[in-house]
PDB file of C-alpha atoms in Angstrom:
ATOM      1  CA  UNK A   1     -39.662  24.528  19.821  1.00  0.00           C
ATOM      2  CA  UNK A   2     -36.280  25.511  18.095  1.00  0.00           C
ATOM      3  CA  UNK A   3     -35.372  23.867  15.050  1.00  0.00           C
ATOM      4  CA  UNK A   4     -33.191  22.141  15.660  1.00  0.00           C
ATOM      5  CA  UNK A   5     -30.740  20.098  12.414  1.00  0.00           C
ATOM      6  CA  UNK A   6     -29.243  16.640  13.633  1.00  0.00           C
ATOM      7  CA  UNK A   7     -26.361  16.076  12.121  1.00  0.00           C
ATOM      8  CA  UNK A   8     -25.401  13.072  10.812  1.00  0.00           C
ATOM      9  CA  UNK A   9     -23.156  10.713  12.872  1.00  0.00           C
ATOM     10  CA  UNK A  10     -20.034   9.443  10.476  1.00  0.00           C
ATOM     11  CA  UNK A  11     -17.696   7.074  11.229  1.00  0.00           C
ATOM     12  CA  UNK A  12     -14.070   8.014  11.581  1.00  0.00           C
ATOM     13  CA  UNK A  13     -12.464   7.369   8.096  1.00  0.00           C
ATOM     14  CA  UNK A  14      -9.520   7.830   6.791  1.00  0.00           C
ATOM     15  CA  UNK A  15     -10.282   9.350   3.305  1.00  0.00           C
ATOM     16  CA  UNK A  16      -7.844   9.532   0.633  1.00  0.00           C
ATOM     17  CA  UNK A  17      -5.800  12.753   0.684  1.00  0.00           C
ATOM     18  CA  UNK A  18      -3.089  13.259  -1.350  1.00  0.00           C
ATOM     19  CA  UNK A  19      -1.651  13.662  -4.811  1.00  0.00           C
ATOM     20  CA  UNK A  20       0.085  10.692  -6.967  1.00  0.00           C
ATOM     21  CA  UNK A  21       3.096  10.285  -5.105  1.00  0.00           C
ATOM     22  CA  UNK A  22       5.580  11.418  -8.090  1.00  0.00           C
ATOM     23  CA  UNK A  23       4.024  14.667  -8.363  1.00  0.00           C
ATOM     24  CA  UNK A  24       5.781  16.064  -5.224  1.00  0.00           C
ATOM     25  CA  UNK A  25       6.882  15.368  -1.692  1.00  0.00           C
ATOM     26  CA  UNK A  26       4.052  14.386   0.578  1.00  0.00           C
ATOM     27  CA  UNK A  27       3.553  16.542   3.998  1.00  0.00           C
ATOM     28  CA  UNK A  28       4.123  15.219   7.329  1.00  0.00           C
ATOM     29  CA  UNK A  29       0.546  15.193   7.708  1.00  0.00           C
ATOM     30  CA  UNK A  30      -0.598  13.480   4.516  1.00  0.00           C
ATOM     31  CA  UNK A  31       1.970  10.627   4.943  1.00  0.00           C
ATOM     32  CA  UNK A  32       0.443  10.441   8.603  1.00  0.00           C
ATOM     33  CA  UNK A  33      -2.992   9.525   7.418  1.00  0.00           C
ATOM     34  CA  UNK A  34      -1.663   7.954   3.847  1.00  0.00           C
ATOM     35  CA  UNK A  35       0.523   5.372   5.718  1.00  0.00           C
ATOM     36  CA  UNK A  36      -2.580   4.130   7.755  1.00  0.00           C
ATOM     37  CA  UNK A  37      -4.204   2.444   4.666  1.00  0.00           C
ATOM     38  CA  UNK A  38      -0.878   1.206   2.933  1.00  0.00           C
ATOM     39  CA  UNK A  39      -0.138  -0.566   6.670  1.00  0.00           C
ATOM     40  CA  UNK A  40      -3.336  -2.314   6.433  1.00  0.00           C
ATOM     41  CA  UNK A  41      -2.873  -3.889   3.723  1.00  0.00           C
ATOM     42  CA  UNK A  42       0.660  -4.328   5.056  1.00  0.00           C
ATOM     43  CA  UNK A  43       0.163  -7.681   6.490  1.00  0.00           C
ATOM     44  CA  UNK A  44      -0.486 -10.868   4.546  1.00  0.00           C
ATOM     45  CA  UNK A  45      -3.788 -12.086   6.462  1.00  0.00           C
ATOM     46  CA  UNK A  46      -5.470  -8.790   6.061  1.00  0.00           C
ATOM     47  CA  UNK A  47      -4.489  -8.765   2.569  1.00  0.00           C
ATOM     48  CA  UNK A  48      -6.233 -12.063   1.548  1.00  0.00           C
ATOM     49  CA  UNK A  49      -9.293 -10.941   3.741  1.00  0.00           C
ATOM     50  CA  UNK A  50      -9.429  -7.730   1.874  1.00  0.00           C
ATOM     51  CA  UNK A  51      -8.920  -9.114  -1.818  1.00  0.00           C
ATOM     52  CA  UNK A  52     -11.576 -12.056  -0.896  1.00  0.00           C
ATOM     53  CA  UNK A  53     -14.146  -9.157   0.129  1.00  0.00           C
ATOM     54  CA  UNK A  54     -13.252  -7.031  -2.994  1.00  0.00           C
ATOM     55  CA  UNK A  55     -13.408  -9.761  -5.277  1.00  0.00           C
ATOM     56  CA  UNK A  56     -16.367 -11.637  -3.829  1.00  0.00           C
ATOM     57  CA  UNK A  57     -19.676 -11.549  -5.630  1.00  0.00           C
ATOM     58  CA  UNK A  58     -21.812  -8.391  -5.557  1.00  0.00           C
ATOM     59  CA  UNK A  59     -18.570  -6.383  -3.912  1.00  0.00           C
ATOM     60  CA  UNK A  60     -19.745  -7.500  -0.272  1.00  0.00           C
ATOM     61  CA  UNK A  61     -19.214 -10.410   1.476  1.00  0.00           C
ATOM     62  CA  UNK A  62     -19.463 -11.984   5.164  1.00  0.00           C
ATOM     63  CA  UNK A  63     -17.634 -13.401   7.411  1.00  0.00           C
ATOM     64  CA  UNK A  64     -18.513 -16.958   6.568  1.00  0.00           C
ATOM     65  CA  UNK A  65     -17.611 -16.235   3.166  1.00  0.00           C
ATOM     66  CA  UNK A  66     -14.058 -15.436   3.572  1.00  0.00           C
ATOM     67  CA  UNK A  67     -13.091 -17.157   6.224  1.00  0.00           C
ATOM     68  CA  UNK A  68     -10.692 -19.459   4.881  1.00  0.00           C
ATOM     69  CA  UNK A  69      -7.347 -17.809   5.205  1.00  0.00           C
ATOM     70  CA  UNK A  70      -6.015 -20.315   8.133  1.00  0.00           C
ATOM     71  CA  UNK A  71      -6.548 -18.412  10.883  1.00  0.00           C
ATOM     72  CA  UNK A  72      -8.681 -18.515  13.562  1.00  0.00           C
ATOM     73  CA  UNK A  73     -12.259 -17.013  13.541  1.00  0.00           C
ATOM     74  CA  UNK A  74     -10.956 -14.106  16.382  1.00  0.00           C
ATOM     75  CA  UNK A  75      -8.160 -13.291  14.189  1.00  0.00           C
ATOM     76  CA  UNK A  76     -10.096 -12.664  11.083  1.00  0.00           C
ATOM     77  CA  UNK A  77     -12.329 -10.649  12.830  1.00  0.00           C
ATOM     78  CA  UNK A  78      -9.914  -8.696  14.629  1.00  0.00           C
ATOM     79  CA  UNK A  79      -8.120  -8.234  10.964  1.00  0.00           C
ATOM     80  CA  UNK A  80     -11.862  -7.346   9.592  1.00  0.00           C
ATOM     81  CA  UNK A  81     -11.623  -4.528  12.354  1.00  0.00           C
ATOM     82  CA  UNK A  82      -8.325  -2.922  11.641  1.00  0.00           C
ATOM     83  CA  UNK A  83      -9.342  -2.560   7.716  1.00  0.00           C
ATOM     84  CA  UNK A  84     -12.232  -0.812   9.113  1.00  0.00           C
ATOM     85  CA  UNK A  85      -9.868   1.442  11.280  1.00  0.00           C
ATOM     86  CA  UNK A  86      -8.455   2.229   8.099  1.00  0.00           C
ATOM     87  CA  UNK A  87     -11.073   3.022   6.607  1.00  0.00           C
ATOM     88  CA  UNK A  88     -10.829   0.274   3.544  1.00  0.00           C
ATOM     89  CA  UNK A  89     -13.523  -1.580   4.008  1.00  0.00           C
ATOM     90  CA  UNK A  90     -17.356  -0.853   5.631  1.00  0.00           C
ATOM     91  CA  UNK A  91     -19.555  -3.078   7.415  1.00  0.00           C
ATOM     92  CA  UNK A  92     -23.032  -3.662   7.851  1.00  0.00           C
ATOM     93  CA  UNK A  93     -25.026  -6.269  10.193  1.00  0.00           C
ATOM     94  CA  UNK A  94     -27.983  -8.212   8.419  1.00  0.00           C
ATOM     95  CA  UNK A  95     -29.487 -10.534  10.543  1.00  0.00           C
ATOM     96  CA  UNK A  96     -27.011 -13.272  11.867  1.00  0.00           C
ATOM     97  CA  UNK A  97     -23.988 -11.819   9.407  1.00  0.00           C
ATOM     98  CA  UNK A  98     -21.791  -8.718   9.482  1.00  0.00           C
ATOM     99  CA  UNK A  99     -21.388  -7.966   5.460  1.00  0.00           C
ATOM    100  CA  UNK A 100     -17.795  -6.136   4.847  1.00  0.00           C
ATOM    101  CA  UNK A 101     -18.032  -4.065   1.471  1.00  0.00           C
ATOM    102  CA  UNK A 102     -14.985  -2.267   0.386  1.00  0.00           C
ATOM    103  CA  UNK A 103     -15.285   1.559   1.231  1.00  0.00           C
ATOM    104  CA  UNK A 104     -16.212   3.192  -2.103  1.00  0.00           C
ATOM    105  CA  UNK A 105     -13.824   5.371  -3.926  1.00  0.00           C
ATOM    106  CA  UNK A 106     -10.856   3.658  -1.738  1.00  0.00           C
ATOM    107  CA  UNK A 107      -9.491   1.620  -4.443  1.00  0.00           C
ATOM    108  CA  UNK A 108      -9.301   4.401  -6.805  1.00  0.00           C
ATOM    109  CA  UNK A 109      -7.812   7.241  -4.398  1.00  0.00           C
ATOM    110  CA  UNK A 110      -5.014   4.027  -3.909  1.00  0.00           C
ATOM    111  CA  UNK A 111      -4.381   3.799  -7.105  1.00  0.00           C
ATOM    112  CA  UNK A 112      -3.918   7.263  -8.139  1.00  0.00           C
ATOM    113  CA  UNK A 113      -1.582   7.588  -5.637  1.00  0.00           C
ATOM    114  CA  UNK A 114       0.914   5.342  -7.165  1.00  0.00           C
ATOM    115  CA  UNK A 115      -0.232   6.591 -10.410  1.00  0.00           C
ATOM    116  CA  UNK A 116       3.022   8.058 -12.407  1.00  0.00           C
ATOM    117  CA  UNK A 117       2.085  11.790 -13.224  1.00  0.00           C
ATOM    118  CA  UNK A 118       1.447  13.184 -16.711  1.00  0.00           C
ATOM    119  CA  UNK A 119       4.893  14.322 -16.917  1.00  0.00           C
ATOM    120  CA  UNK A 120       6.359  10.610 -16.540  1.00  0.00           C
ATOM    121  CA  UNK A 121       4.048   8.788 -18.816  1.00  0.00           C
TER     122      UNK A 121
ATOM    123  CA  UNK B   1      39.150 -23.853 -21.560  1.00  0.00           C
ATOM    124  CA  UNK B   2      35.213 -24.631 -20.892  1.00  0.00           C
ATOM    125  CA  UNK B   3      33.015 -21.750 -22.508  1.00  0.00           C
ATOM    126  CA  UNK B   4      31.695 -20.911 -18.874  1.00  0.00           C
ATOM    127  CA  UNK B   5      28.808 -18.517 -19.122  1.00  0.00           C
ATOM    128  CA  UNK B   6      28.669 -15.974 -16.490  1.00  0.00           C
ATOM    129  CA  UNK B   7      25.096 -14.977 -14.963  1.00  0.00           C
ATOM    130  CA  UNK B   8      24.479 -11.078 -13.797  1.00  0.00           C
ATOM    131  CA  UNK B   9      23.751 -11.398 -10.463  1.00  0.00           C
ATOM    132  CA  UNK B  10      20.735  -9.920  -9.745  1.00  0.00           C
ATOM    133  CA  UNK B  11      19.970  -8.002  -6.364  1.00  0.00           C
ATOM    134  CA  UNK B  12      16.903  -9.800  -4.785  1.00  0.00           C
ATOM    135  CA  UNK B  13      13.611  -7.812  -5.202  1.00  0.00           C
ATOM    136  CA  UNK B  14      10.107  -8.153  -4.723  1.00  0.00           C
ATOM    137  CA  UNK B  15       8.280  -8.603  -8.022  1.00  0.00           C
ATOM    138  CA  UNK B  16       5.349  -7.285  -8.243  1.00  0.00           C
ATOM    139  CA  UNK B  17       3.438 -10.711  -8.726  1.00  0.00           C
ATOM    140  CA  UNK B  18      -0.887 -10.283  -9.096  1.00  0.00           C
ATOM    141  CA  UNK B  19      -3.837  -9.733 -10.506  1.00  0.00           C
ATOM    142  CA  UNK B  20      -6.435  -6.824  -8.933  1.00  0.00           C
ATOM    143  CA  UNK B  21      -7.306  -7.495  -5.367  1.00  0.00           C
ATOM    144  CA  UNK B  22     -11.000  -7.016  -6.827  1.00  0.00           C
ATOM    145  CA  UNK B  23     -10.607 -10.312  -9.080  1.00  0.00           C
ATOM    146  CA  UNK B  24      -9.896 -12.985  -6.709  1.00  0.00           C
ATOM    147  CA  UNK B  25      -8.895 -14.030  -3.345  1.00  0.00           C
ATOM    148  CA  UNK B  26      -4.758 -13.696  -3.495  1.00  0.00           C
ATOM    149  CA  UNK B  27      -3.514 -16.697  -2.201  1.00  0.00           C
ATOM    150  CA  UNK B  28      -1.652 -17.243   0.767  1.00  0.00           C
ATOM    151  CA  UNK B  29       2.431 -16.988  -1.279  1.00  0.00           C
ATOM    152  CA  UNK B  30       0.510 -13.811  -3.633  1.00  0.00           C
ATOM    153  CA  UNK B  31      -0.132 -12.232  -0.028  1.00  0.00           C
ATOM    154  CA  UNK B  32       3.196 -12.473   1.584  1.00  0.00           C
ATOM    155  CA  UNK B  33       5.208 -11.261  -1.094  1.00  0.00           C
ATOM    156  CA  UNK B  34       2.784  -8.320  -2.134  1.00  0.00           C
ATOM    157  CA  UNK B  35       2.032  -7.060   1.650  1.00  0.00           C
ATOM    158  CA  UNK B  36       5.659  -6.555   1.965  1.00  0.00           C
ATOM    159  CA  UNK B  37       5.537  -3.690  -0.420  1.00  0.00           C
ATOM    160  CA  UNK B  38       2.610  -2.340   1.218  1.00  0.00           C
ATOM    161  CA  UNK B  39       3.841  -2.766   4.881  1.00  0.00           C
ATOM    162  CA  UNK B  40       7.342  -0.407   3.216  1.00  0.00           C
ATOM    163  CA  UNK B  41       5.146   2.139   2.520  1.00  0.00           C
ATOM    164  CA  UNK B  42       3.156   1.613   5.763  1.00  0.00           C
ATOM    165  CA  UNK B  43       5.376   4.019   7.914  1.00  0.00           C
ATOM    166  CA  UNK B  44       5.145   7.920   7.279  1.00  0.00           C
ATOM    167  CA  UNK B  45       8.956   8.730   7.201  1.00  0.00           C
ATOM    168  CA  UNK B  46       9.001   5.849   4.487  1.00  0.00           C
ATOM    169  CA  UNK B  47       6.251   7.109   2.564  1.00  0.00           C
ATOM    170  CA  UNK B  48       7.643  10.378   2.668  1.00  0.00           C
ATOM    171  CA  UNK B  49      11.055   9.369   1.843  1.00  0.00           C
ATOM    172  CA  UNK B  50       9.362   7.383  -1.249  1.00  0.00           C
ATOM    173  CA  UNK B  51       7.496  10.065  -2.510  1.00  0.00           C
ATOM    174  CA  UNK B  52      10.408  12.753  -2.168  1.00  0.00           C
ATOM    175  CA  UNK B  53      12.187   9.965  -4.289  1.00  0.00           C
ATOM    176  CA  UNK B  54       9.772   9.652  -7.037  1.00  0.00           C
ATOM    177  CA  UNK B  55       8.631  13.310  -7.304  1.00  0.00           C
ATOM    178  CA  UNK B  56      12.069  14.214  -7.443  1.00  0.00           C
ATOM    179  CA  UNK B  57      13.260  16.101 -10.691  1.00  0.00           C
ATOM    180  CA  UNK B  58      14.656  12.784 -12.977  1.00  0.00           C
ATOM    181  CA  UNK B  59      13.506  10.468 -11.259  1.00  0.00           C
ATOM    182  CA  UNK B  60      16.466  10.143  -8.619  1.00  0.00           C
ATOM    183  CA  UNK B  61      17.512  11.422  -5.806  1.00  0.00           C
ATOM    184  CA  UNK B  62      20.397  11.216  -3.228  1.00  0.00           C
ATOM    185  CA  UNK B  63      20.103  11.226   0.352  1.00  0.00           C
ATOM    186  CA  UNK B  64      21.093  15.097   0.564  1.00  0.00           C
ATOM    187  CA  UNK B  65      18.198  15.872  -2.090  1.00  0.00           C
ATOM    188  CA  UNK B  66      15.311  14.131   0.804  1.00  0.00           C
ATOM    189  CA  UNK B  67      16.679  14.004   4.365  1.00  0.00           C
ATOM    190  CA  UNK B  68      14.201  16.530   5.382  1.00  0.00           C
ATOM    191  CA  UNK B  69      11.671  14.598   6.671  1.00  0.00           C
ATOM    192  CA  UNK B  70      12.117  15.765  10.274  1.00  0.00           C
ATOM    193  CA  UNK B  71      14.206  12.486  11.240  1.00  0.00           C
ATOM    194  CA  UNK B  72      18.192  11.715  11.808  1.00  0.00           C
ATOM    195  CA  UNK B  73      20.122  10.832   9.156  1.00  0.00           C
ATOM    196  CA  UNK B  74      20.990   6.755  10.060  1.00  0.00           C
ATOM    197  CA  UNK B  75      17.298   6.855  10.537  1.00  0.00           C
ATOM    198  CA  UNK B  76      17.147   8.008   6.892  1.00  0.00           C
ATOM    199  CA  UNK B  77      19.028   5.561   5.786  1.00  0.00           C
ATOM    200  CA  UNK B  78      17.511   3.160   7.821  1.00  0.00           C
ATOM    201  CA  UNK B  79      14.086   3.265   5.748  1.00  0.00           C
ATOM    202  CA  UNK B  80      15.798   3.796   2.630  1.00  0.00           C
ATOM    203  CA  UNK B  81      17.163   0.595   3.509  1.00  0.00           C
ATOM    204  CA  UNK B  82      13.705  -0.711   4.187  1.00  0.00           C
ATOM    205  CA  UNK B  83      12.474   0.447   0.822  1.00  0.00           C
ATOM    206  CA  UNK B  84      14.949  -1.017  -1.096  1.00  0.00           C
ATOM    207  CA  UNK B  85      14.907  -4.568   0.613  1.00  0.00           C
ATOM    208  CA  UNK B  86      10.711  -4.312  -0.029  1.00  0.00           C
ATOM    209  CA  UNK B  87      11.907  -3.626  -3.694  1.00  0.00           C
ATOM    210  CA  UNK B  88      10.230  -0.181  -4.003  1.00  0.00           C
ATOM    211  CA  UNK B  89      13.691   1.509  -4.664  1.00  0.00           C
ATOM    212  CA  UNK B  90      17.233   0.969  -6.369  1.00  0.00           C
ATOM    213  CA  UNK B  91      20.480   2.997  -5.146  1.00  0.00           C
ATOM    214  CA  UNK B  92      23.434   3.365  -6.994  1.00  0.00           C
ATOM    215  CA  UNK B  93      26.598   4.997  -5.742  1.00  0.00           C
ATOM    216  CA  UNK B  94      28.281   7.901  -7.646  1.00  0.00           C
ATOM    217  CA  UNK B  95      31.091   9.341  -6.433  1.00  0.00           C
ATOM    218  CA  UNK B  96      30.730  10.655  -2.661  1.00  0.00           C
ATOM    219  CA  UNK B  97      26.590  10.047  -2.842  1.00  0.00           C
ATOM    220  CA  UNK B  98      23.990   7.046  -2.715  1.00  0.00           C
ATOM    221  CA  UNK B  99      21.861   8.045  -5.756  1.00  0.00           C
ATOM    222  CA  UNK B 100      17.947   6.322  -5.133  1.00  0.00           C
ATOM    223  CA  UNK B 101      15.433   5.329  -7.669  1.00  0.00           C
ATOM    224  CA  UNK B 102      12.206   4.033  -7.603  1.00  0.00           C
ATOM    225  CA  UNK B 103      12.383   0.470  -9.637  1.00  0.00           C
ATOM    226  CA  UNK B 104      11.150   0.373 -12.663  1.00  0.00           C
ATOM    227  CA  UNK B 105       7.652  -0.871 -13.090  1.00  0.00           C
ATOM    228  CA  UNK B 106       6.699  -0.926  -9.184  1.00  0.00           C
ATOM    229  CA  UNK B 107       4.211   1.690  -9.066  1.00  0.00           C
ATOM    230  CA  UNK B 108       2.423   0.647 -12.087  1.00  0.00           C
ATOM    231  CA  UNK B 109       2.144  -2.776 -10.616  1.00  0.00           C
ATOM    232  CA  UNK B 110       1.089  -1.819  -7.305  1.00  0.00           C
ATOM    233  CA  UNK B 111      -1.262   0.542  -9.211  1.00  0.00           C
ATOM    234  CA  UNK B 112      -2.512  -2.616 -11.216  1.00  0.00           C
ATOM    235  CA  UNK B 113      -3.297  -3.804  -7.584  1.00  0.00           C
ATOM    236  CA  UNK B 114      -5.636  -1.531  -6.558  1.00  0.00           C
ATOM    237  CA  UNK B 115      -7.490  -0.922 -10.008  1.00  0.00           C
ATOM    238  CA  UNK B 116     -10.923  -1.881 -10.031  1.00  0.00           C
ATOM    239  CA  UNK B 117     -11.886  -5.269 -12.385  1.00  0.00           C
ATOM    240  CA  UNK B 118     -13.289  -4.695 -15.772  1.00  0.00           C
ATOM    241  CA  UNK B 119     -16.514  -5.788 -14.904  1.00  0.00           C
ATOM    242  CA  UNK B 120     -17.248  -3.435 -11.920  1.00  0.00           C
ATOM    243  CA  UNK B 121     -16.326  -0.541 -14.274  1.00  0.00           C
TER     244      UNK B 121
END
């Protein structure tokens, strides 16, 4: 029998690329996957979604946590789904409940990107 | 003659208004005005155009310093435009050329955003 290594499957993400954006002129293609996260968070509705899963207790929370933006329950969930696209936040079914987690590491990779750089501060 | 007191008028900008996204829900008026800075920097000619701004030696630049970015010149101006209505930029005019500057204080605030709570440090 050959031995044979399964890979891991991972999800598409978009990871954090780039350098703080004073240091230099981002490239065609780090703006391309850049822009993805900052339109995410471009729209008011995701934005509540995504600060009430970031700031809910233990860094996770579900659905019926957070639903209480005044929308319906489709359009949360399709909002759920495009952060996910985006790679900001994770998900993981338990039971009844789908628990969203922000993606680690995406927070900080934001905010170094609109960090000013050594030479500015 | 009345002692009339003349107020600077002050171009309409997007303050940057909140605490971290990991501290509490935003509420719905937090979300609105913050995701429109995200949403300007949601398109990859803007983000582009932003980061040529604010990498760009003293901190300003006119629109013959950053029009490479692959586009047509009205559309240049077009997100410049953008960026300064979202409140991410300032332009002044100098002789023949639009000079643009990111506004003061914007990407520590947006920075302030995305940084992670005391606690979960």
């Amino acid at each position: 029998m050959p031995n044979v290594k399964v890979l891991p499957l991972l999800e598409p993400t978009v990871e954090p690329c780039c350098p703080p954006l004073t240091e230099r002129p981002l490239t065609a293609e780090e703006a391309e996957r850049t822009a993805l996260m900052f339109k995410a968070l471009g729209d008011p509705v995701r934005l509540r979604l995504f600060s009430a899963v970031a700031s809910h207790e233990g860094g996770e929370a579900c659905v019926c946590d957070i639903s209480d933006v005044g929308v319906s329950q489709p359009t949360v969930s399709h909002h759920l789904k495009k952060l996910k696209e985006a790679g900001l936040l994770t998900s993981e079914r338990r039971g009844t409940w789908v628990y969203y987690r922000v993606e680690p590491g995406v927070l900080a990779a934001m905010g170094q990107l609109l960090s000013p750089t050594a030479a500015e501060v």
